[in-house]
Short mmCIF file of C-alpha atoms in Angstrom, two decimals:
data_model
loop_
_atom_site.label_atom_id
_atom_site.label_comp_id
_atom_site.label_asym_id
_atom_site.label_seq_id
_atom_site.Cartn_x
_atom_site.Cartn_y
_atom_site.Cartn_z
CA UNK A 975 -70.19 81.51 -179.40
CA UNK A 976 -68.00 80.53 -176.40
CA UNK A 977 -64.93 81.84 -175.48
CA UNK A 978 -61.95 80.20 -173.59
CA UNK A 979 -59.70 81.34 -170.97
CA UNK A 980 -56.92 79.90 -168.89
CA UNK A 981 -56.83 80.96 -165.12
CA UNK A 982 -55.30 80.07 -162.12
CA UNK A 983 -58.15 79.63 -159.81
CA UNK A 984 -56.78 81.57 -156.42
CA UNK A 985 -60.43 80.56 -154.25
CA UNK A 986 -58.83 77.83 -152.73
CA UNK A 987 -55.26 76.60 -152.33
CA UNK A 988 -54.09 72.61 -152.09
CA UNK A 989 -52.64 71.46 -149.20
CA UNK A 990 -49.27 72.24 -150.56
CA UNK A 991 -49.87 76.05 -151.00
CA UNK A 992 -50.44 75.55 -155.23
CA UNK A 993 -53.54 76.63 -157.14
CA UNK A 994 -55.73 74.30 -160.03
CA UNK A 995 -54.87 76.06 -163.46
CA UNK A 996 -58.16 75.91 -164.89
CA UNK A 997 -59.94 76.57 -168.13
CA UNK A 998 -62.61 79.14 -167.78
CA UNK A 999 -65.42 78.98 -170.79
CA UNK A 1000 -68.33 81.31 -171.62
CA UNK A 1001 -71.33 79.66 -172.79
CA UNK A 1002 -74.61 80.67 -172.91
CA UNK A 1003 -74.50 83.84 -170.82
CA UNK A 1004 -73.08 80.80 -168.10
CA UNK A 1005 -69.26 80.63 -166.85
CA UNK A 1006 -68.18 76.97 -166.53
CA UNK A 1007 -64.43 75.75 -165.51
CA UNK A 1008 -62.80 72.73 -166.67
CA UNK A 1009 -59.99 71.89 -164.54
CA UNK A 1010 -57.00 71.48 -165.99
CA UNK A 1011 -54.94 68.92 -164.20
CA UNK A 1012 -51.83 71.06 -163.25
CA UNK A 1013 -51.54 73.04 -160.01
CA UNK A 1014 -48.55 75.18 -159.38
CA UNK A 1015 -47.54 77.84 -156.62
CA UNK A 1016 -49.16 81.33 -157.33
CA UNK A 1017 -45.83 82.93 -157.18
CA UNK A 1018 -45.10 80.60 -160.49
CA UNK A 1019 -48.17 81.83 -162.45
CA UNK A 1020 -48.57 84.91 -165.21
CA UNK A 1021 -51.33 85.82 -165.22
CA UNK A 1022 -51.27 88.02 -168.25
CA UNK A 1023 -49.81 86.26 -170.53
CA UNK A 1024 -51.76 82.89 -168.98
CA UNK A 1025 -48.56 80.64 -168.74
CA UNK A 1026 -46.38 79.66 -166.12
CA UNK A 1027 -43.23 81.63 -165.53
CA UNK A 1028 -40.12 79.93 -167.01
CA UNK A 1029 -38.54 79.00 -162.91
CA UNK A 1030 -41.55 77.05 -162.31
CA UNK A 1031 -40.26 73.34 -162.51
CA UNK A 1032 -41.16 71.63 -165.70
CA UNK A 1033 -42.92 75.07 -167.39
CA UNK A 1034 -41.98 73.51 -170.84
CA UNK A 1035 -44.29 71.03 -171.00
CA UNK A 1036 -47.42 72.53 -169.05
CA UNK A 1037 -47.46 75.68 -170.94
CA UNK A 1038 -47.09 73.02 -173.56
CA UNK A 1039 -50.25 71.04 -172.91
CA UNK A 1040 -51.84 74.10 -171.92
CA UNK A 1041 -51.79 75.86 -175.19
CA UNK A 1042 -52.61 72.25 -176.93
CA UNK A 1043 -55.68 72.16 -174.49
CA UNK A 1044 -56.45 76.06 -175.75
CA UNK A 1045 -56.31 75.06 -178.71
CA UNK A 1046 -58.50 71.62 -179.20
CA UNK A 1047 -60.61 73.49 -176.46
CA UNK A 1048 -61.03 76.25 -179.66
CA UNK A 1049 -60.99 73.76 -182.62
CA UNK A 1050 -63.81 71.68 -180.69
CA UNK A 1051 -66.07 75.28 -179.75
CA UNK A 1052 -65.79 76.08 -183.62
CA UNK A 1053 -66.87 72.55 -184.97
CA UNK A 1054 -69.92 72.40 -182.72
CA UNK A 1055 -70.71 75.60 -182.84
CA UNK A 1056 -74.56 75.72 -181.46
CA UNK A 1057 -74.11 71.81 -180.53
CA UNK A 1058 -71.30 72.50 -177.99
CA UNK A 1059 -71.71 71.45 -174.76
CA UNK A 1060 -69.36 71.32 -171.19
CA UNK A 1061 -69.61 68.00 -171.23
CA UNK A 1062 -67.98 67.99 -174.33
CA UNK A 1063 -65.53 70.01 -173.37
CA UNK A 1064 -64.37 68.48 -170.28
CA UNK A 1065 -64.39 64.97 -171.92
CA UNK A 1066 -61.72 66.29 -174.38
CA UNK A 1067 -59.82 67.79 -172.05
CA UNK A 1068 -59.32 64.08 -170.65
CA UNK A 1069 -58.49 62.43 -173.79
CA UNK A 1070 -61.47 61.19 -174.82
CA UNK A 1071 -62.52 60.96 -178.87
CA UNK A 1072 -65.79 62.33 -180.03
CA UNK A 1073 -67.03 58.45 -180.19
CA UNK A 1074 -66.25 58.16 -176.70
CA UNK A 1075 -67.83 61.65 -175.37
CA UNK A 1076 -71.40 60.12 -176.61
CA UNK A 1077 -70.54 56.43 -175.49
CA UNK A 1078 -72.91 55.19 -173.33
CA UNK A 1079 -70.61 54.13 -170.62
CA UNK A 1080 -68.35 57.09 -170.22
CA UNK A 1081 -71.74 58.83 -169.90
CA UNK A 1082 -73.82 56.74 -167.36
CA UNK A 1083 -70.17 56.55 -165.29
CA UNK A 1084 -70.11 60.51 -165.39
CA UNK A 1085 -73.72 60.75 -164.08
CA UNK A 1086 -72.90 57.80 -161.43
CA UNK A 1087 -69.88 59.36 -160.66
CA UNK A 1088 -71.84 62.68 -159.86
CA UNK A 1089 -74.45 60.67 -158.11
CA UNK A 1090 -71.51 59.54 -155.57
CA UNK A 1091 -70.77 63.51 -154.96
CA UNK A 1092 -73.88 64.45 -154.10
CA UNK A 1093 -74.71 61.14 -151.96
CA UNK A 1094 -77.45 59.53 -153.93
CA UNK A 1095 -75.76 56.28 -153.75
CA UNK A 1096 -79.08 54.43 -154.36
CA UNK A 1097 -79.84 55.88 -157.72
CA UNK A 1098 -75.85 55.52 -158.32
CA UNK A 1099 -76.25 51.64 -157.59
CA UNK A 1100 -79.38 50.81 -159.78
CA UNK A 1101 -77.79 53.00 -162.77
CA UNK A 1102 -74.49 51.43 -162.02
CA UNK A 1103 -76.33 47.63 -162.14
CA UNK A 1104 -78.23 48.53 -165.38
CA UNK A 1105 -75.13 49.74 -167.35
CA UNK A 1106 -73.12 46.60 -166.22
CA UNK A 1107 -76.25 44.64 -167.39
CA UNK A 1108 -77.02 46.24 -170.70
CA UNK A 1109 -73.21 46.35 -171.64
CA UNK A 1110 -72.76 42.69 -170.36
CA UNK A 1111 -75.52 42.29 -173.21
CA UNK A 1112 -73.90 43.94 -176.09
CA UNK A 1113 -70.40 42.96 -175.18
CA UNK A 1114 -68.84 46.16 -176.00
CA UNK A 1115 -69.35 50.10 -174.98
CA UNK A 1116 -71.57 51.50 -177.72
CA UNK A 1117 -72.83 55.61 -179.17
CA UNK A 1118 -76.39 56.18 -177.87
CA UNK A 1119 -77.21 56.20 -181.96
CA UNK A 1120 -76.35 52.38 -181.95
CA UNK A 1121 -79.33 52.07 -179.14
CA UNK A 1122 -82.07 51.44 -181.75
CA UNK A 1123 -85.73 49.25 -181.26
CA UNK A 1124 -84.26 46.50 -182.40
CA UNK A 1125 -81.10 46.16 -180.33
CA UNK A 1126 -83.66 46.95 -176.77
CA UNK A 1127 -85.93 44.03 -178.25
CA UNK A 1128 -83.08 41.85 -178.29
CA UNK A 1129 -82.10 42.96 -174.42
CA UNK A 1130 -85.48 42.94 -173.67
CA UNK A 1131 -85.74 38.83 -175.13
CA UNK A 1132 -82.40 38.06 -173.41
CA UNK A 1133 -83.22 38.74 -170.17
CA UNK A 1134 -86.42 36.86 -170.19
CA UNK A 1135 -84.88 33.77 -171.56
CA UNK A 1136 -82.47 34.53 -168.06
CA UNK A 1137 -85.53 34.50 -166.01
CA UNK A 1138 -85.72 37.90 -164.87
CA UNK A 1139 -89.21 39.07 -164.07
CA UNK A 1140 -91.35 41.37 -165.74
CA UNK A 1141 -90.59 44.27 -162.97
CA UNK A 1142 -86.80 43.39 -163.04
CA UNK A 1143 -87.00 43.74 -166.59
CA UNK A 1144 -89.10 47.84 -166.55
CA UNK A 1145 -86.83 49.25 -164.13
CA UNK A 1146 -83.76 48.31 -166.56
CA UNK A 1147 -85.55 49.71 -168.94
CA UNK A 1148 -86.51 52.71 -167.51
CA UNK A 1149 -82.86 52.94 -166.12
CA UNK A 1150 -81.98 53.07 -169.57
CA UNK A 1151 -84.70 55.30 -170.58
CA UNK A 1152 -83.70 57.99 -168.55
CA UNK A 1153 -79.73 57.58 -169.01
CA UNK A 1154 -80.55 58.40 -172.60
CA UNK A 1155 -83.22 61.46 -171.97
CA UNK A 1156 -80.54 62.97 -170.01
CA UNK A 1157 -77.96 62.39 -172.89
CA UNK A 1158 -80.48 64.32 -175.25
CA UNK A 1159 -80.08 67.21 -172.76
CA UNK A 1160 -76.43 66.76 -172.74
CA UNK A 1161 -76.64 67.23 -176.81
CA UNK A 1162 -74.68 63.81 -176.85
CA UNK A 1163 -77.32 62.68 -179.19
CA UNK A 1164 -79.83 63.91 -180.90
CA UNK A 1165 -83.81 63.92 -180.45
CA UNK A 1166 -84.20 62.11 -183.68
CA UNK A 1167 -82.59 58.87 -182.96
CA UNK A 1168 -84.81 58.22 -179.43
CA UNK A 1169 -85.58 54.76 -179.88
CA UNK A 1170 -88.24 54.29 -176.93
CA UNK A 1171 -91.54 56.04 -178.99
CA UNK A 1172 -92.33 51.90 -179.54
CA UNK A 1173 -91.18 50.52 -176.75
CA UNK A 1174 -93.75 49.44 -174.06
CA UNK A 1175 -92.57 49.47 -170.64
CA UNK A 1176 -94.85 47.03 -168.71
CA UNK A 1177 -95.24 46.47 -165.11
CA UNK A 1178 -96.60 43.50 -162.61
CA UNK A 1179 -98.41 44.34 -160.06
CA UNK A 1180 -96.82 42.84 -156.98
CA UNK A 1181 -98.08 40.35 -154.55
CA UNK A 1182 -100.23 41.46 -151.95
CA UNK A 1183 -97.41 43.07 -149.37
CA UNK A 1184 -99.23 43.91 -145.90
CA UNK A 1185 -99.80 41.15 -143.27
CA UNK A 1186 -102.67 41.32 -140.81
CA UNK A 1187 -102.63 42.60 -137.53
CA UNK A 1188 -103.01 39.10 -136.52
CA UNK A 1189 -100.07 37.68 -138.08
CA UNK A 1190 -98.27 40.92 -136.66
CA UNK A 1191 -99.36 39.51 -132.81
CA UNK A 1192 -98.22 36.12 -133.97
CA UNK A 1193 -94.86 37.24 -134.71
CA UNK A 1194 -94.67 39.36 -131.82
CA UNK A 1195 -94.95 36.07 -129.43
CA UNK A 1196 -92.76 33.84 -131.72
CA UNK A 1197 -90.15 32.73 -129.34
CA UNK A 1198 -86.46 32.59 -130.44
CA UNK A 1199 -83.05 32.98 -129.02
CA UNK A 1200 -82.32 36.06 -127.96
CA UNK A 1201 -78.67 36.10 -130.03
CA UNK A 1202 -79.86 34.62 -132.96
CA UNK A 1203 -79.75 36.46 -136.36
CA UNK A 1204 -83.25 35.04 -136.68
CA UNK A 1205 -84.33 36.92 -133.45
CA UNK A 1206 -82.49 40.40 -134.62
CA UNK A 1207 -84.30 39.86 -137.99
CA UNK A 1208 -87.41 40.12 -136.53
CA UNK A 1209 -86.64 42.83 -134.60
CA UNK A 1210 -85.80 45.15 -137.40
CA UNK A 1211 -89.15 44.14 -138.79
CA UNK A 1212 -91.00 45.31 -135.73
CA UNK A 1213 -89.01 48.30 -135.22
CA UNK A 1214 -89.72 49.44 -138.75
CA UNK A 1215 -93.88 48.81 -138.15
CA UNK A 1216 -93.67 50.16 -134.61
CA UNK A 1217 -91.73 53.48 -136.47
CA UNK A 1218 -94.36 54.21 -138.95
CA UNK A 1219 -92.83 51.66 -141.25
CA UNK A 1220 -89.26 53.41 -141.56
CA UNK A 1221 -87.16 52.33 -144.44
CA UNK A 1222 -84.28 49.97 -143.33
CA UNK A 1223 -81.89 52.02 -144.60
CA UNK A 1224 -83.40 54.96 -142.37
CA UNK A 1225 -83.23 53.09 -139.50
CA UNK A 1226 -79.85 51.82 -140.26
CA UNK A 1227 -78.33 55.92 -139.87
CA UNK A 1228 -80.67 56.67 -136.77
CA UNK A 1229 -78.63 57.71 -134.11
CA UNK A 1230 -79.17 59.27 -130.66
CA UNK A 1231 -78.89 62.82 -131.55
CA UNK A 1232 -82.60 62.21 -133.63
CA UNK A 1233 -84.11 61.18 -130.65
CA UNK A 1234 -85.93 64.53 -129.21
CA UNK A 1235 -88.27 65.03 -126.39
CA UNK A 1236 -89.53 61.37 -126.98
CA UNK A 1237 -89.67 61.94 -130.96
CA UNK A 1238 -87.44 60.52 -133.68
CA UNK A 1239 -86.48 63.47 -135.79
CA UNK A 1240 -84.77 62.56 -139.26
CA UNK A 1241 -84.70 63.32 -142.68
CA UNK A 1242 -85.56 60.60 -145.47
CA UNK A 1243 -83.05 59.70 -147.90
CA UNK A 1244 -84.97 58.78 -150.82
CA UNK A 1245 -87.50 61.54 -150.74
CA UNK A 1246 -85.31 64.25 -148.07
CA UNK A 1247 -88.53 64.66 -146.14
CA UNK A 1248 -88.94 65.26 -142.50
CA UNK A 1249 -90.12 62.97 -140.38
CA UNK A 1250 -91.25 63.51 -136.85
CA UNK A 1251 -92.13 59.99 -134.88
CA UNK A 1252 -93.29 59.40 -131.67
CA UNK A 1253 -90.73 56.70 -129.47
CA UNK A 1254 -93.18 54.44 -128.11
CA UNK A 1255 -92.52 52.01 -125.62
CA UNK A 1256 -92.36 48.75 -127.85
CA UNK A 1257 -89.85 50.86 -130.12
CA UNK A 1258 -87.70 52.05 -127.37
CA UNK A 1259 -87.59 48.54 -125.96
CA UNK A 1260 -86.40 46.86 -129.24
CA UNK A 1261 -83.39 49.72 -129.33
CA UNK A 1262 -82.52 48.71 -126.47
CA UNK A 1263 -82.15 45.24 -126.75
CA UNK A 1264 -79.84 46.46 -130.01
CA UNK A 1265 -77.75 49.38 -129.44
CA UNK A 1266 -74.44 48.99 -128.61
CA UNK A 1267 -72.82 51.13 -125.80
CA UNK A 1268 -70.22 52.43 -127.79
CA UNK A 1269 -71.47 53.16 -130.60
CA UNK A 1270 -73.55 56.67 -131.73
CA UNK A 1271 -75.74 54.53 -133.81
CA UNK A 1272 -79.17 53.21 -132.81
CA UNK A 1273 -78.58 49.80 -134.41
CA UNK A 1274 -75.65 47.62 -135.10
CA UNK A 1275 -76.24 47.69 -138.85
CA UNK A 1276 -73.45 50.10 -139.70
CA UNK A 1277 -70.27 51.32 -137.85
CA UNK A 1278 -68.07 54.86 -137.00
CA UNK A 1279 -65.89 53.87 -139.86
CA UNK A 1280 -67.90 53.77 -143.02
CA UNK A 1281 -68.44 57.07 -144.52
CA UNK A 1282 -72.62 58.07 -144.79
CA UNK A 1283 -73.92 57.52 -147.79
CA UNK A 1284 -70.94 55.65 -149.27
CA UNK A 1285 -70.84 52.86 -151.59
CA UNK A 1286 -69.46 50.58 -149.04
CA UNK A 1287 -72.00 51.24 -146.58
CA UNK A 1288 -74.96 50.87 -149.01
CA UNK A 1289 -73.52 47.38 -149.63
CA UNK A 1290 -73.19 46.87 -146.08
CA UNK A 1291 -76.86 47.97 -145.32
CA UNK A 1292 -78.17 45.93 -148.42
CA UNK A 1293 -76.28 42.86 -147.36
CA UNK A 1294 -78.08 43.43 -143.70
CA UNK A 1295 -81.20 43.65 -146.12
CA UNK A 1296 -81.02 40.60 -148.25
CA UNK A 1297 -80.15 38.75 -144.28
CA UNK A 1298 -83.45 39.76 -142.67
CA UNK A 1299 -85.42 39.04 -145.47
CA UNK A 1300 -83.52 35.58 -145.56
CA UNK A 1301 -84.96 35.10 -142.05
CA UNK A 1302 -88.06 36.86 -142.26
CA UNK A 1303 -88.72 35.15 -145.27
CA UNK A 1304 -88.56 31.61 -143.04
CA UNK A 1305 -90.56 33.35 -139.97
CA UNK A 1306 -93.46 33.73 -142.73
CA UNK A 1307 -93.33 29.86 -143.57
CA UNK A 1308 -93.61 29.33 -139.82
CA UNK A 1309 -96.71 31.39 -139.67
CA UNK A 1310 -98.28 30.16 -142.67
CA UNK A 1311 -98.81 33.63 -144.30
CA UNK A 1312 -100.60 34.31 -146.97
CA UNK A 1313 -97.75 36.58 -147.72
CA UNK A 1314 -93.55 36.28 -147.74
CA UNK A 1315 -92.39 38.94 -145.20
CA UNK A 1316 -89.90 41.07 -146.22
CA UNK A 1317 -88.68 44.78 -144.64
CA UNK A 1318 -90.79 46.16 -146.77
CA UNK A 1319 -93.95 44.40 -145.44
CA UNK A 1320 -93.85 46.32 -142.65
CA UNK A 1321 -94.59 49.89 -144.26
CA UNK A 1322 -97.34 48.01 -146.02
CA UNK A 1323 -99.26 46.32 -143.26
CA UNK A 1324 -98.85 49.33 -141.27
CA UNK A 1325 -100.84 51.65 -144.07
CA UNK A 1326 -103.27 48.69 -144.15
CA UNK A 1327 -104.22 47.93 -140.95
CA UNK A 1328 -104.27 51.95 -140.00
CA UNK A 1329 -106.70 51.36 -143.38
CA UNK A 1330 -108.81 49.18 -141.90
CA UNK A 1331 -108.87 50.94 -138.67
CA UNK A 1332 -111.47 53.49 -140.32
CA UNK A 1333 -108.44 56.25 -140.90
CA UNK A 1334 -108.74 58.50 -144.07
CA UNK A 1335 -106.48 58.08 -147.06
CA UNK A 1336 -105.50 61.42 -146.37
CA UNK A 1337 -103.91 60.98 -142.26
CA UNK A 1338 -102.44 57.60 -143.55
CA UNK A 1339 -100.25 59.31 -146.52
CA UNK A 1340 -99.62 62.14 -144.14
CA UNK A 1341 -98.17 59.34 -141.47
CA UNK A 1342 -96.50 58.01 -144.35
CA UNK A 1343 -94.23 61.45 -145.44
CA UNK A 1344 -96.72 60.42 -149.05
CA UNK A 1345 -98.66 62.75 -151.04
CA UNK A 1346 -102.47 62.31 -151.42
CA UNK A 1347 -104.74 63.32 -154.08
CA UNK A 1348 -103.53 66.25 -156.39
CA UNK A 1349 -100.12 67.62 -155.53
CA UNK A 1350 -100.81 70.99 -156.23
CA UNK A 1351 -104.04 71.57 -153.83
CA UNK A 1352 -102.30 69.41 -151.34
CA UNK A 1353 -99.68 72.59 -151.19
CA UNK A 1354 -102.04 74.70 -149.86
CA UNK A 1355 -103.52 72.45 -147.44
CA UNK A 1356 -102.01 72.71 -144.01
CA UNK A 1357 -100.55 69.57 -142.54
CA UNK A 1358 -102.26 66.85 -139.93
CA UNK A 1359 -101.80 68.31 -136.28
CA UNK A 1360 -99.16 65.55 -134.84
CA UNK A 1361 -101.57 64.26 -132.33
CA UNK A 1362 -103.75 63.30 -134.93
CA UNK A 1363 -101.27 61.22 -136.75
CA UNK A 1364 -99.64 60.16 -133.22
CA UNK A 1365 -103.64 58.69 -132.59
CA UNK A 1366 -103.61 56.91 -135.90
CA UNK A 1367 -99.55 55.61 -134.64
CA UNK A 1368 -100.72 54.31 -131.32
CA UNK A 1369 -104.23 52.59 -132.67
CA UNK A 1370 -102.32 50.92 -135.49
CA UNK A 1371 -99.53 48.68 -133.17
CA UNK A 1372 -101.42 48.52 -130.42
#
């Protein structure tokens, strides 16, 4: 059973000297607090009888809602008993009904919202595009027990008859999937009413991605002016195949402090891996040509005052995205390609080319940050010696 207390939590004052009155529950052999909303001055607080002192401006009506909070806090512990979870908990201390606390909105918001904290804005943006989507759909917030097989064949028909393609289609529905799979472990719903045991998530495969190393030369002596948006597109392209093929959002946050003794040094966002690439010259010519004087960026893709990781400068950084493919897109027509270039292409054609090269499956997913063959013998296998994979680097854009 869990027990409730109310504290004043002392660890860290606000910047006008008062203290978060918190709620302090027992669960599970775990202690989790539930803010309460109020901060006062410590001088203001009792702490044994867990109530503000009666000089403490407007004491009435916070030891007021604080025993009210005590009390639902109690009433709601009792009712669940085995079936209570913090979630809960903190969702009634806002206001919110039991229909609401397993609502599929306030849920996916609280784990987007959490997403935001920790900076994993890209996982925030696809869950917050597939809740707008799904709601959009059923036109009003609904429980996770009104998700049934009949209500994701509908969705599923609807956004085919709105052209979306089959890909589109699996990653809402495995956006969905796993919103509800982590409401199962939130004890919002229960086990019983999963309603994806029928439902067949199917997948495309995708167009052939990688470009020759011909077409790479070809676009490498493409003249264009020098200012153009059309000339920085391809740029970003090259840079990205000339860095290993580097995510554009990577390259977006390099900045001078990652380059090291001729070595890009930087951590990848989506998997948080280290990567350690050599600078050559065709690379450090293309910065360059970019970088602004003033700026501690690399590239002119983002600037000092958007906050890393943010919402706004993911949008910024996709817009940049959605540009260069624009561009890139036309630069492909102009070569004749088999294939439409996008930022991605780059990663691609580098593998492939390095493929075709005569390089092992193994040194290419090594100069990739990927994982090759079974991932528990590749733990005990010791990692490519640099030069080998700085070989492999050179061969493949020379």
């Amino acid at each position: 059973m869990a027990t409730v207390k109310i504290k004043l939590d002392t660890r860290r004052a606000k910047s006008n000297d008062t203290y978060n009155i918190i709620y302090k529950i027992r669960h599970l052999k775990k202690v989790h607090t539930i803010n309460a909303g109020i901060s006062v001055l410590k001088k203001h607080w009792n702490s044994t009888n867990s109530r503000v002192i009666n000089s403490c401006p407007n004491a009435k009506s916070i030891n007021l809602k604080l025993l009210n909070d005590y009390l639902a806090l109690e009433k709601a512990i009792l009712a669940l008993d085995d079936e209570v979870t913090i979630e809960k908990l903190r969702l009634l201390i806002k206001g919110k009904t039991e229909t609401q606390t397993s609502s599929f909105k306030t849920f996916t918001q609280q784990l987007i919202d959490e997403m935001l904290t920790t900076k994993n804005t890209g996982n925030a943006l696809v869950y917050r595009t597939a809740m707008n989507r799904f709601l959009d759909f059923c036109k009003k917030d609904i429980t996770f027990t009104e998700i049934d097989y009949v209500l994701l064949q509908k969705f599923e028909n609807h956004l085919k008859l709105k052209g979306l393609k089959q890909n589109s289609i699996s990653n809402y529905f495995r956006t969905i999937r796993a919103i509800y799979n982590k409401a199962i472990k939130h004890k919002l719903v229960d086990r019983s009413h999963y309603p994806f045991y029928d439902i067949t998530i199917k997948s495309e495969q995708t167009a052939k991605r990688a470009i020759s190393r011909e077409d790479i030369k070809r676009l490498q002596s493409i003249e264009l002016d020098e200012d153009s948006t059309a000339s920085k597109s391809l740029k970003y392209f090259m840079l990205s195949f000339y860095l290993r093929g580097i995510s554009f959002t990577d390259m977006a946050y390099l900045k001078a402090s990652n380059i090291n003794n001729g070595r890009i040094l930087y951590n990848r966002r989506k998997t948080h891996k280290n990567y350690s690439i050599r600078l050559f010259k065709p690379a450090e010519a293309i910065i360059k040509s970019l970088q602004y004087e003033n700026s501690s960026y690399l590239l002119p893709i983002i600037n000092e005052t958007l906050q890393e990781d943010s919402l706004e400068a993911k949008k910024v950084i996709k817009q940049w995205i959605k540009t260069t493919n624009k561009y890139l897109k036309r630069l492909s027509l102009e070569l004749q390609s088999d294939s439409t270039i996008t930022t991605y292409t780059a990663r691609h054609s580098f593998a492939t080319i390095a493929k075709r090269l005569g390089y092992s499956n193994e040194l290419i997913a090594e100069a990739l940050g990927h994982e090759y063959g079974n991932k528990t013998t590749a733990i005990y296998l010791d990692a490519f010696d640099t030069n080998k994979i700085d070989e492999l680097h050179i061969a493949v854009i020379s």
